[in-house]
Coordinates of C-alpha atoms in Angstrom, one line a residue:
Chain A
M1 CA -0.2 0.0 0.1
S2 CA 1.5 3.1 -0.9
R3 CA 0.5 6.5 0.8
S4 CA 1.3 10.0 0.0
L5 CA 2.9 12.4 2.3
T6 CA 3.0 16.3 2.0
P7 CA 6.5 16.9 3.0
V8 CA 6.7 19.4 6.3
N9 CA 10.4 21.6 5.9
R10 CA 11.8 20.1 9.6
V11 CA 14.1 23.4 9.7
G12 CA 11.0 25.7 9.1
V13 CA 8.6 23.9 11.6
E14 CA 11.5 23.9 14.4
E15 CA 13.1 27.7 13.6
R16 CA 8.7 28.5 13.5
A17 CA 8.2 26.8 17.1
A18 CA 11.4 27.9 18.5
A19 CA 11.0 31.8 17.5
L20 CA 7.4 31.4 19.2
G21 CA 8.6 30.6 22.3
R22 CA 11.0 33.4 22.5
R23 CA 8.8 36.3 23.9
S24 CA 9.0 37.2 27.3
I25 CA 5.3 37.1 29.3
K26 CA 5.4 39.3 32.6
T27 CA 3.2 40.2 35.0
T28 CA -0.4 40.7 33.8
A29 CA -0.4 38.4 30.8
K30 CA 2.1 35.8 32.9
R31 CA -0.9 35.5 35.5
E32 CA -3.5 35.1 32.2
G33 CA -1.6 32.6 30.9
I34 CA -1.3 30.5 34.0
R35 CA -5.1 30.9 34.9
L36 CA -5.9 29.9 31.1
A37 CA -3.2 27.1 31.0
T38 CA -4.7 25.4 34.3
S39 CA -8.0 25.3 33.0
M40 CA -6.8 23.8 30.3
I41 CA -5.2 20.8 31.7
D42 CA -5.8 17.0 32.0
L43 CA -4.5 16.2 35.0
T44 CA -3.5 13.1 34.4
T45 CA -2.3 10.3 36.2
L46 CA -1.1 7.1 34.7
E47 CA 0.9 5.0 37.2
G48 CA 0.5 1.2 37.7
S49 CA 0.3 1.8 41.8
D50 CA -3.2 4.3 40.7
T51 CA -5.1 3.6 44.1
P52 CA -8.5 4.9 44.4
G53 CA -7.8 7.0 47.1
K54 CA -4.4 9.4 45.0
V55 CA -7.6 9.2 42.0
R56 CA -9.7 11.6 44.7
H57 CA -7.4 13.1 45.4
L58 CA -6.3 14.1 42.3
C59 CA -9.7 14.8 41.2
A60 CA -9.6 17.5 44.2
K61 CA -7.0 19.0 43.3
A62 CA -8.5 19.8 39.5
V63 CA -11.6 21.0 41.4
C64 CA -9.6 23.1 43.5
P65 CA -6.6 23.3 42.5
D66 CA -5.0 25.6 45.4
P67 CA -7.3 26.6 48.3
S68 CA -5.7 28.9 49.1
R69 CA -6.6 31.0 46.4
P70 CA -10.0 30.4 44.8
E71 CA -9.8 32.3 41.7
L72 CA -7.7 29.9 39.9
P73 CA -10.1 28.0 37.4
S74 CA -10.1 24.1 38.2
C75 CA -8.4 22.0 35.8
A76 CA -10.2 20.7 32.6
A77 CA -10.3 16.5 32.9
V78 CA -9.0 14.2 35.1
C79 CA -7.4 11.9 33.2
V80 CA -7.1 8.0 34.3
Y81 CA -7.4 4.0 33.7
P82 CA -10.7 2.8 33.0
S83 CA -10.3 0.5 36.0
L84 CA -10.7 3.8 37.7
V85 CA -12.9 5.6 35.7
G86 CA -15.5 4.8 38.1
V87 CA -13.7 6.3 41.1
A88 CA -13.0 9.5 39.7
A89 CA -16.9 10.2 37.7
A90 CA -18.0 10.0 41.7
A91 CA -15.7 12.3 43.0
L92 CA -16.1 14.8 40.3
E93 CA -19.9 14.6 39.8
G94 CA -21.2 18.5 39.5
S95 CA -18.0 19.6 39.8
G96 CA -17.9 20.6 36.1
V97 CA -14.5 18.8 35.6
A98 CA -14.6 15.9 32.9
V99 CA -13.3 11.9 33.3
A100 CA -11.0 11.1 30.4
S101 CA -9.6 7.8 30.2
V102 CA -7.4 6.3 28.0
A103 CA -8.4 3.3 26.7
T104 CA -7.7 0.9 23.6
G105 CA -4.6 -0.8 25.1
F106 CA -3.0 2.6 26.3
P107 CA 0.0 3.4 26.2
A108 CA 1.4 0.6 23.2
G109 CA -2.2 -0.5 21.7
Q110 CA -1.1 -4.0 21.0
T111 CA -4.6 -5.5 21.3
S112 CA -7.2 -6.6 19.2
L113 CA -9.5 -4.7 18.0
K114 CA -12.5 -6.5 19.9
V115 CA -10.8 -6.0 23.0
K116 CA -10.2 -2.3 22.3
V117 CA -14.1 -1.6 21.1
D118 CA -15.3 -3.5 24.6
E119 CA -12.4 -1.3 27.2
T120 CA -13.9 2.2 25.4
R121 CA -17.5 1.2 26.0
E122 CA -16.6 -0.1 29.4
A123 CA -15.0 3.2 30.3
V124 CA -17.8 4.9 28.9
A125 CA -20.5 2.9 30.7
A126 CA -17.8 3.4 33.8
G127 CA -18.7 7.6 33.4
A128 CA -15.7 8.6 31.0
S129 CA -17.7 11.5 28.8
E130 CA -13.6 11.6 27.0
I131 CA -12.0 8.9 25.4
D132 CA -8.0 9.0 24.4
M133 CA -6.9 6.6 22.6
V134 CA -3.7 5.3 20.9
I135 CA -3.7 4.3 17.4
S136 CA -1.6 1.5 16.1
R137 CA 1.2 2.4 15.1
D138 CA 2.2 -1.1 14.6
A139 CA -0.3 -0.6 11.5
Y140 CA 0.7 2.6 10.8
L141 CA 4.5 2.6 10.3
R142 CA 3.9 -0.9 8.0
G143 CA 1.5 1.6 5.8
D144 CA -1.8 0.5 6.8
D145 CA -3.5 3.4 7.1
R146 CA -6.7 1.6 6.7
T147 CA -6.7 -0.6 9.7
V148 CA -6.0 2.3 11.4
A149 CA -8.6 4.5 10.0
R150 CA -11.1 1.7 11.0
E151 CA -10.1 1.2 14.5
I152 CA -10.6 4.6 14.7
E153 CA -13.9 4.8 13.6
A154 CA -14.7 1.3 15.3
V155 CA -13.2 3.1 18.7
K156 CA -15.5 6.8 17.8
E157 CA -18.3 4.7 17.5
A158 CA -18.0 2.9 20.8
C159 CA -17.7 6.6 22.2
G160 CA -21.0 7.0 21.5
S161 CA -21.5 10.3 22.9
A162 CA -18.1 10.8 24.9
H163 CA -15.7 12.7 23.1
L164 CA -12.4 10.9 21.5
K165 CA -9.1 12.1 21.6
V166 CA -6.2 10.2 19.6
I167 CA -3.0 9.8 20.3
L168 CA -0.4 9.8 17.4
E169 CA 2.2 9.2 19.7
T170 CA 4.6 11.6 17.8
A171 CA 7.9 10.3 19.2
E172 CA 7.3 7.0 17.2
L173 CA 6.2 8.8 14.0
P174 CA 9.8 9.2 11.7
T175 CA 8.8 12.6 10.8
Y176 CA 7.0 15.9 11.1
A177 CA 5.3 14.7 7.6
H178 CA 4.3 11.3 9.0
V179 CA 2.9 13.4 12.3
R180 CA 1.0 15.7 8.9
H181 CA -0.5 12.5 7.3
A182 CA -1.6 10.6 10.7
S183 CA -3.1 14.5 11.9
E184 CA -5.2 14.3 8.7
L185 CA -6.1 10.7 9.0
A186 CA -7.0 10.4 12.4
I187 CA -9.1 13.9 11.6
A188 CA -10.8 12.4 8.7
A189 CA -12.1 9.0 10.7
G190 CA -13.9 11.1 13.1
A191 CA -11.3 12.5 15.7
D192 CA -12.5 15.0 18.5
V193 CA -9.3 16.0 19.7
I194 CA -5.7 14.8 18.0
K195 CA -3.3 14.5 21.0
T196 CA 1.0 14.5 20.7
S197 CA 1.7 11.4 23.1
T198 CA 1.3 9.2 25.7
G199 CA 3.8 10.2 27.5
K200 CA 5.2 7.1 28.3
A201 CA 7.7 7.7 24.9
S202 CA 11.1 9.2 25.1
S203 CA 9.6 12.4 23.5
G204 CA 6.1 14.3 24.4
A205 CA 4.6 17.6 23.0
T206 CA 7.4 19.0 21.1
P207 CA 6.8 22.3 20.0
G208 CA 7.1 21.6 16.2
V209 CA 5.2 18.3 16.4
V210 CA 2.3 20.9 18.2
L211 CA 3.0 23.4 15.9
V212 CA 2.6 20.8 12.8
M213 CA -0.8 19.3 14.7
L214 CA -2.5 22.6 14.7
E215 CA -1.6 23.8 11.2
V216 CA -3.4 20.4 10.2
V217 CA -6.2 21.4 12.7
R218 CA -6.3 25.0 11.1
D219 CA -6.1 23.5 7.5
H220 CA -9.4 21.2 7.7
F221 CA -11.0 24.2 9.6
E222 CA -10.7 26.2 7.1
R223 CA -11.6 23.4 4.2
T224 CA -14.7 22.1 5.9
G225 CA -15.6 24.6 8.8
R226 CA -15.2 21.2 10.9
V227 CA -13.5 22.6 15.1
V228 CA -11.3 19.8 15.6
G229 CA -9.4 20.2 18.8
V230 CA -5.3 19.5 20.0
K231 CA -4.1 18.0 23.1
A232 CA -0.5 18.7 23.5
A233 CA 0.4 15.8 26.2
G234 CA 4.3 14.8 27.3
G235 CA 7.2 16.9 28.8
V236 CA 4.9 20.0 29.7
S237 CA 5.9 20.0 32.7
T238 CA 7.0 24.2 33.3
T239 CA 5.1 27.1 32.8
K240 CA 7.3 28.3 30.3
A241 CA 6.3 25.4 28.3
A242 CA 2.8 25.7 29.1
L243 CA 3.2 29.1 27.6
H244 CA 4.8 28.4 24.8
M245 CA 2.1 25.5 23.8
L246 CA -0.8 29.3 24.3
V247 CA 1.6 31.1 22.3
L248 CA 1.8 28.6 19.2
V249 CA -2.1 28.3 19.5
K250 CA -2.8 31.4 19.2
E251 CA -0.4 32.1 16.4
T252 CA -1.9 29.7 14.5
L253 CA -5.3 29.4 14.7
G254 CA -5.8 32.5 17.0
D255 CA -8.5 33.2 20.4
E256 CA -11.4 31.1 19.5
W257 CA -8.7 28.0 19.9
L258 CA -7.6 29.7 22.9
T259 CA -10.8 27.0 25.4
P260 CA -10.1 24.4 26.9
D261 CA -12.6 22.8 24.5
R262 CA -10.3 23.1 22.2
F263 CA -6.8 22.9 23.2
R264 CA -6.1 20.8 25.9
I265 CA -2.6 20.2 27.7
G266 CA -1.9 16.7 29.3
A267 CA 0.3 17.0 32.3
S268 CA 0.9 15.8 36.1
S269 CA 3.6 17.5 37.3
L270 CA 2.9 20.7 35.1
L271 CA -0.2 22.0 37.7
N272 CA 2.5 22.2 40.5
D273 CA 5.0 24.2 38.5
L274 CA 2.2 26.8 37.7
L275 CA 0.3 27.6 40.7
M276 CA 4.6 27.9 41.9
Q277 CA 4.5 30.9 39.4
Y278 CA 1.5 31.8 40.3
A279 CA 2.4 32.3 44.1
K280 CA 5.5 34.2 43.2
L281 CA 3.3 37.2 41.1
D282 CA 1.5 37.1 44.1
G283 CA 3.4 36.9 46.9
G284 CA 6.5 38.0 45.7
H285 CA 8.9 35.6 46.8
Y286 CA 9.8 32.6 44.6
G287 CA 8.5 29.0 46.1
R288 CA 9.8 26.1 46.8
A289 CA 7.8 22.3 45.5
E290 CA 7.1 21.2 48.8
D291 CA 4.6 23.8 49.1
F292 CA 2.4 22.1 47.1
S293 CA 0.9 18.7 47.7
K294 CA 2.1 16.2 44.8
E295 CA -1.6 14.8 44.3
Chain B
M1 CA 60.5 37.6 17.9
S2 CA 57.1 39.8 19.2
A3 CA 56.1 39.9 22.6
R4 CA 54.1 37.0 23.8
Q5 CA 49.5 38.5 23.6
A6 CA 48.6 37.8 27.2
V7 CA 45.2 36.0 27.7
A8 CA 43.0 37.8 29.5
K9 CA 41.3 35.6 31.4
T10 CA 36.8 35.6 31.4
Y11 CA 35.2 35.2 35.1
K12 CA 32.6 32.9 35.2
L13 CA 29.5 32.3 37.7
Y14 CA 29.8 28.2 38.9
L15 CA 26.5 27.3 38.5
G16 CA 25.4 23.4 39.0
G17 CA 28.5 22.5 38.5
A18 CA 29.1 24.6 35.1
F19 CA 31.1 27.6 34.7
V20 CA 28.5 30.2 33.2
R21 CA 28.3 33.8 32.2
S22 CA 25.1 36.0 34.0
E23 CA 22.0 34.9 32.2
S24 CA 21.7 38.0 32.1
G25 CA 25.1 39.1 30.2
R26 CA 25.9 41.8 32.6
T27 CA 29.6 42.8 33.8
D28 CA 31.0 45.0 36.3
P29 CA 35.0 46.1 35.9
I30 CA 36.8 44.8 38.6
G31 CA 40.2 45.1 38.8
G32 CA 40.9 45.6 35.1
V33 CA 38.4 42.7 34.0
N34 CA 34.9 41.6 33.6
V35 CA 32.9 40.7 36.5
P36 CA 29.8 38.6 35.6
R37 CA 27.0 40.8 37.8
G38 CA 24.5 37.7 39.1
S39 CA 21.2 38.3 38.4
R40 CA 18.2 37.1 40.0
K41 CA 17.9 34.7 37.5
D42 CA 21.2 33.4 38.4
V43 CA 19.6 33.4 41.9
R44 CA 16.8 30.7 40.8
D45 CA 18.8 28.6 38.7
A46 CA 21.4 28.4 41.4
V47 CA 19.2 27.9 44.0
K48 CA 17.2 24.6 42.0
A49 CA 21.1 23.3 41.3
A50 CA 21.4 23.2 44.7
R51 CA 18.0 22.0 45.9
A52 CA 18.5 19.4 42.7
A53 CA 22.2 18.4 44.5
A54 CA 20.6 18.3 48.2
P55 CA 19.0 14.9 48.2
G56 CA 22.9 13.1 46.6
W57 CA 25.1 15.3 48.6
A58 CA 22.9 14.4 52.0
K59 CA 22.6 10.7 51.1
K60 CA 26.4 10.3 51.1
T61 CA 28.2 9.1 54.0
A62 CA 29.7 11.1 56.3
Y63 CA 33.1 9.5 55.3
N64 CA 32.7 9.7 51.4
R65 CA 31.7 13.5 52.3
G66 CA 34.5 13.8 55.2
Q67 CA 37.1 12.9 51.4
V68 CA 35.4 15.0 49.0
L69 CA 35.9 17.7 51.2
Y70 CA 39.5 16.4 51.9
R71 CA 39.9 16.1 48.2
F72 CA 39.0 19.5 47.9
A73 CA 41.8 20.8 50.1
E74 CA 44.0 18.9 48.0
A75 CA 43.5 20.8 44.8
L76 CA 43.0 24.3 46.8
E77 CA 46.6 22.4 47.5
S78 CA 48.2 22.6 44.8
R79 CA 47.3 26.2 42.9
S80 CA 50.0 28.0 42.7
D81 CA 48.5 31.5 44.2
R82 CA 49.4 30.5 47.5
S83 CA 49.2 32.6 50.7
D84 CA 48.9 32.6 54.2
E85 CA 45.7 32.7 53.5
I86 CA 44.7 30.5 50.9
D87 CA 47.3 28.3 53.0
E88 CA 44.9 28.6 56.4
A89 CA 41.5 28.2 53.7
V90 CA 43.1 25.0 53.3
D91 CA 43.4 23.6 56.6
L92 CA 40.2 25.1 57.1
L93 CA 38.9 22.8 54.7
V94 CA 41.2 19.9 55.8
H95 CA 39.4 20.4 59.5
Y96 CA 35.3 20.5 58.1
A97 CA 36.7 17.5 56.6
G98 CA 37.3 15.4 59.8
W99 CA 34.0 17.3 61.4
T100 CA 31.6 15.1 59.0
D101 CA 31.9 11.8 60.5
K102 CA 31.8 13.3 64.0
L103 CA 28.8 16.1 63.6
A104 CA 26.1 12.8 64.8
A105 CA 28.1 11.7 67.8
V106 CA 29.0 15.2 69.4
M107 CA 25.2 17.0 68.1
G108 CA 22.8 13.8 68.5
G109 CA 22.6 10.8 71.0
V110 CA 21.0 8.5 72.8
N111 CA 18.4 10.9 75.2
P112 CA 17.9 10.3 78.8
V113 CA 13.9 9.9 79.2
A114 CA 12.3 8.9 82.4
A115 CA 9.6 5.9 80.3
P116 CA 10.5 3.2 78.8
F117 CA 11.4 4.1 75.7
L118 CA 14.9 4.3 73.9
S119 CA 15.1 8.2 72.4
F120 CA 18.2 9.2 70.2
S121 CA 18.7 12.1 67.9
S122 CA 20.2 12.4 65.2
P123 CA 21.2 15.8 63.1
E124 CA 20.5 16.0 59.6
P125 CA 21.3 18.8 57.1
T126 CA 18.9 21.6 57.2
G127 CA 19.2 21.7 52.8
V128 CA 19.8 24.7 50.7
V129 CA 22.1 27.2 52.6
A130 CA 22.7 30.4 51.3
V131 CA 25.7 32.2 52.4
L132 CA 26.7 35.6 52.2
A133 CA 30.8 36.4 52.1
P134 CA 32.7 38.9 53.6
D135 CA 34.2 41.5 51.0
S136 CA 37.2 40.4 53.2
P137 CA 39.2 38.3 53.7
D138 CA 38.4 36.9 50.0
V139 CA 38.6 33.9 50.3
L140 CA 39.1 32.8 53.9
G141 CA 36.4 34.6 54.0
L142 CA 34.1 32.5 51.7
V143 CA 35.7 28.9 52.7
R144 CA 35.2 29.5 56.6
E145 CA 31.5 29.8 55.7
I146 CA 31.2 27.4 53.1
A147 CA 33.1 24.7 54.9
P148 CA 30.8 24.1 57.6
A149 CA 28.0 24.0 55.5
L150 CA 29.3 21.8 53.0
A151 CA 30.3 19.1 55.6
A152 CA 26.7 19.3 57.7
G153 CA 25.2 18.0 54.4
N154 CA 23.9 21.1 52.9
T155 CA 24.5 22.4 49.3
V156 CA 25.3 26.0 49.0
V157 CA 24.6 28.9 47.4
A158 CA 27.1 31.8 48.1
V159 CA 27.9 35.6 47.0
V160 CA 31.3 35.9 46.7
S161 CA 33.4 38.8 48.1
R162 CA 31.7 42.2 46.0
T163 CA 34.9 44.1 46.1
K164 CA 37.4 41.1 45.7
P165 CA 35.5 38.2 43.5
L166 CA 38.2 37.3 41.0
R167 CA 40.0 35.0 43.3
P168 CA 36.5 33.4 45.2
L169 CA 35.3 32.8 41.6
D170 CA 38.9 31.0 40.8
L171 CA 37.9 29.0 43.7
G172 CA 34.7 27.5 42.2
E173 CA 37.4 26.6 39.4
V174 CA 39.0 24.3 42.1
A175 CA 36.1 22.8 43.2
G176 CA 35.2 22.4 39.6
V177 CA 38.1 20.2 39.4
S178 CA 37.5 18.4 43.3
D179 CA 35.4 16.4 43.7
I180 CA 32.3 17.9 44.5
P181 CA 29.4 17.3 42.7
G182 CA 27.8 19.7 40.2
G183 CA 25.3 22.0 42.1
V184 CA 27.0 20.9 45.7
L185 CA 28.7 24.2 45.4
N186 CA 27.2 27.7 44.0
L187 CA 28.8 30.3 43.0
L188 CA 27.9 33.7 42.4
S189 CA 29.6 37.4 42.0
G190 CA 27.5 40.5 42.1
R191 CA 26.0 43.4 43.6
L192 CA 24.2 42.4 46.9
D193 CA 21.4 45.0 46.6
E194 CA 20.1 43.0 43.9
L195 CA 21.2 39.5 44.9
L196 CA 20.1 39.5 48.8
T197 CA 15.8 39.7 47.9
P198 CA 16.1 36.4 45.8
L199 CA 18.2 34.8 47.4
C200 CA 17.4 35.2 51.2
G201 CA 13.7 35.4 50.2
H202 CA 13.4 32.4 47.9
R203 CA 11.1 29.9 49.7
D204 CA 13.9 27.3 49.0
V205 CA 16.7 27.9 51.2
N206 CA 16.6 26.9 54.5
A207 CA 19.2 29.1 56.3
I208 CA 20.8 31.9 55.2
I209 CA 24.7 32.6 56.8
D210 CA 25.2 36.0 56.9
A211 CA 29.2 37.0 56.8
T212 CA 28.7 40.5 55.7
Y213 CA 29.1 41.8 59.0
D214 CA 26.6 44.8 57.7
D215 CA 24.2 46.3 59.8
D216 CA 21.8 47.9 57.0
V217 CA 22.1 43.8 54.8
A218 CA 21.6 42.2 58.4
K219 CA 18.4 44.3 58.7
T220 CA 16.7 43.1 55.1
V221 CA 18.3 39.7 55.7
D222 CA 16.1 39.4 59.1
E223 CA 13.1 40.4 57.6
L224 CA 13.5 38.4 54.2
A225 CA 14.3 35.4 56.7
A226 CA 11.6 36.4 59.0
E227 CA 8.8 36.3 55.7
T228 CA 9.8 32.7 54.5
V229 CA 10.6 31.6 58.0
K230 CA 14.2 30.1 57.7
R231 CA 17.3 30.6 60.1
V232 CA 20.4 33.1 60.0
S233 CA 23.3 32.7 61.4
R234 CA 26.1 35.5 61.8
P235 CA 28.9 33.7 62.8
S236 CA 32.4 36.1 63.6
P237 CA 35.7 35.4 62.1
H238 CA 36.3 33.8 65.5
T239 CA 33.1 31.5 66.2
D240 CA 34.4 27.6 67.0
S241 CA 33.6 25.1 64.5
L242 CA 30.4 24.0 66.6
T243 CA 28.9 26.6 67.2
R244 CA 28.9 27.4 63.1
L245 CA 27.7 23.5 62.3
E246 CA 24.5 24.1 65.1
P247 CA 22.9 26.1 62.9
L248 CA 23.2 24.2 60.0
V249 CA 21.6 21.1 60.7
E250 CA 18.1 19.5 61.9
L251 CA 18.0 17.8 64.5
K252 CA 15.6 14.7 64.6
T253 CA 15.1 12.8 67.2
A254 CA 13.6 9.2 67.5
W255 CA 11.0 7.6 70.0
H256 CA 11.2 4.0 69.8
P257 CA 9.9 1.3 72.4
V258 CA 11.7 -1.2 74.8
G259 CA 9.6 -3.9 75.7
S260 CA 9.3 -4.5 79.4

């Protein structure tokens, strides 16, 4: 099976993405940026050692990230493994924070389509309103786009009314051209959101990858008018990196995309850095990690 | 044959085990050379490096820390620009190298309690220590303050002499070729009025050694330390070792039930 890739200028993409990270964002703009980034976080815990207690702590933190600063917005969602969706759904009921669940054999995706679909149905039934699926990189790297598309369509159907985020795991794709192609493939197959990474690979949401994906979304919107979201996940762990993402979004897709409905940041340690930087703007003194709870 | 062109040295900060220019790009001309003028971002980077290095340094055995400090003394001894002051600094490092494995016995021990418990205390490093070195003596004044902090297992961010920063910055090169792990000792040069607030007001600094002998500095340091809850010590040049070491450790006391 042959596929035609739209070439992507690697140097140009990386140069532009890096240039957009060099802005000086201070005081009022930084404060607003931190608030916006906080509201876009999918607060994530995807460890084998996750327990209901840990997930409940995380949910409380997502609803009210810093009890001493109630003016800070809630996070967008809490992202957990399917087995903990019920716990998260109960903890977040009525809070406005969504429950997201990874599914489809996360993070490798090396299970059969039937298992993937069943896992998705189970997570949705337990209360997940957002599903983060991984594409089958095995099929994608073999060039079997049809299998990849069919899987996304099947999982989308299993999602019902739940939002589907499709993880491309860009660290395992060889070039930006493949990132672009896979993004287009996922969008055509019905993805509501395209997401960079699982957070389990060697690299995550690099600025270049995010820029390429944002451009695909922009091109698709201009062509069809359909809104697709983007989620940057993996490696976005500092306020500086998060603000860089917001600049990329604003300069590529404009202000309309600067909402949690259309752009998300998947992260766990980012939130504490945001809170620490926000406290610095308030208190004047530089903070320390142990002032903020880990969960 | 033409006269040899002298090679001017670029003085740099010692941060996280690397020699770097000030992030701000600024320098102050002192003694005919450009000395980096540290900024608050340099302070933050230094504290971050010190915090990152703290667990590893604290976890080393006291014996090993002593060896590392002794190695630091050896490296300083081998410098060509020796003087009485440097000799005294070397001796001080050797002295505190000897202190590392005696701290627990001198400060801690089994406490006599009137109950069927075994109660014992042991000193633990306090964490990241900020050192405000005196202007003079430039090297000995710095070593006098950093040596006890390092011996007690702390990591250090030091502001070196403002008027004579060249030899203290050279001390960074000595530390760099000894076995001191990167980030355990960080040396900043610059202006005290710029560095004081970000350093002494940083929540991730646990203790401050103020050896500036300056009342205005003392007032600012005390206010910042009170706001961010940290311990301040002001040793004089004649303060004995144990008095210097005491404010640089936290005593942990454990009560152990003993049957019968």
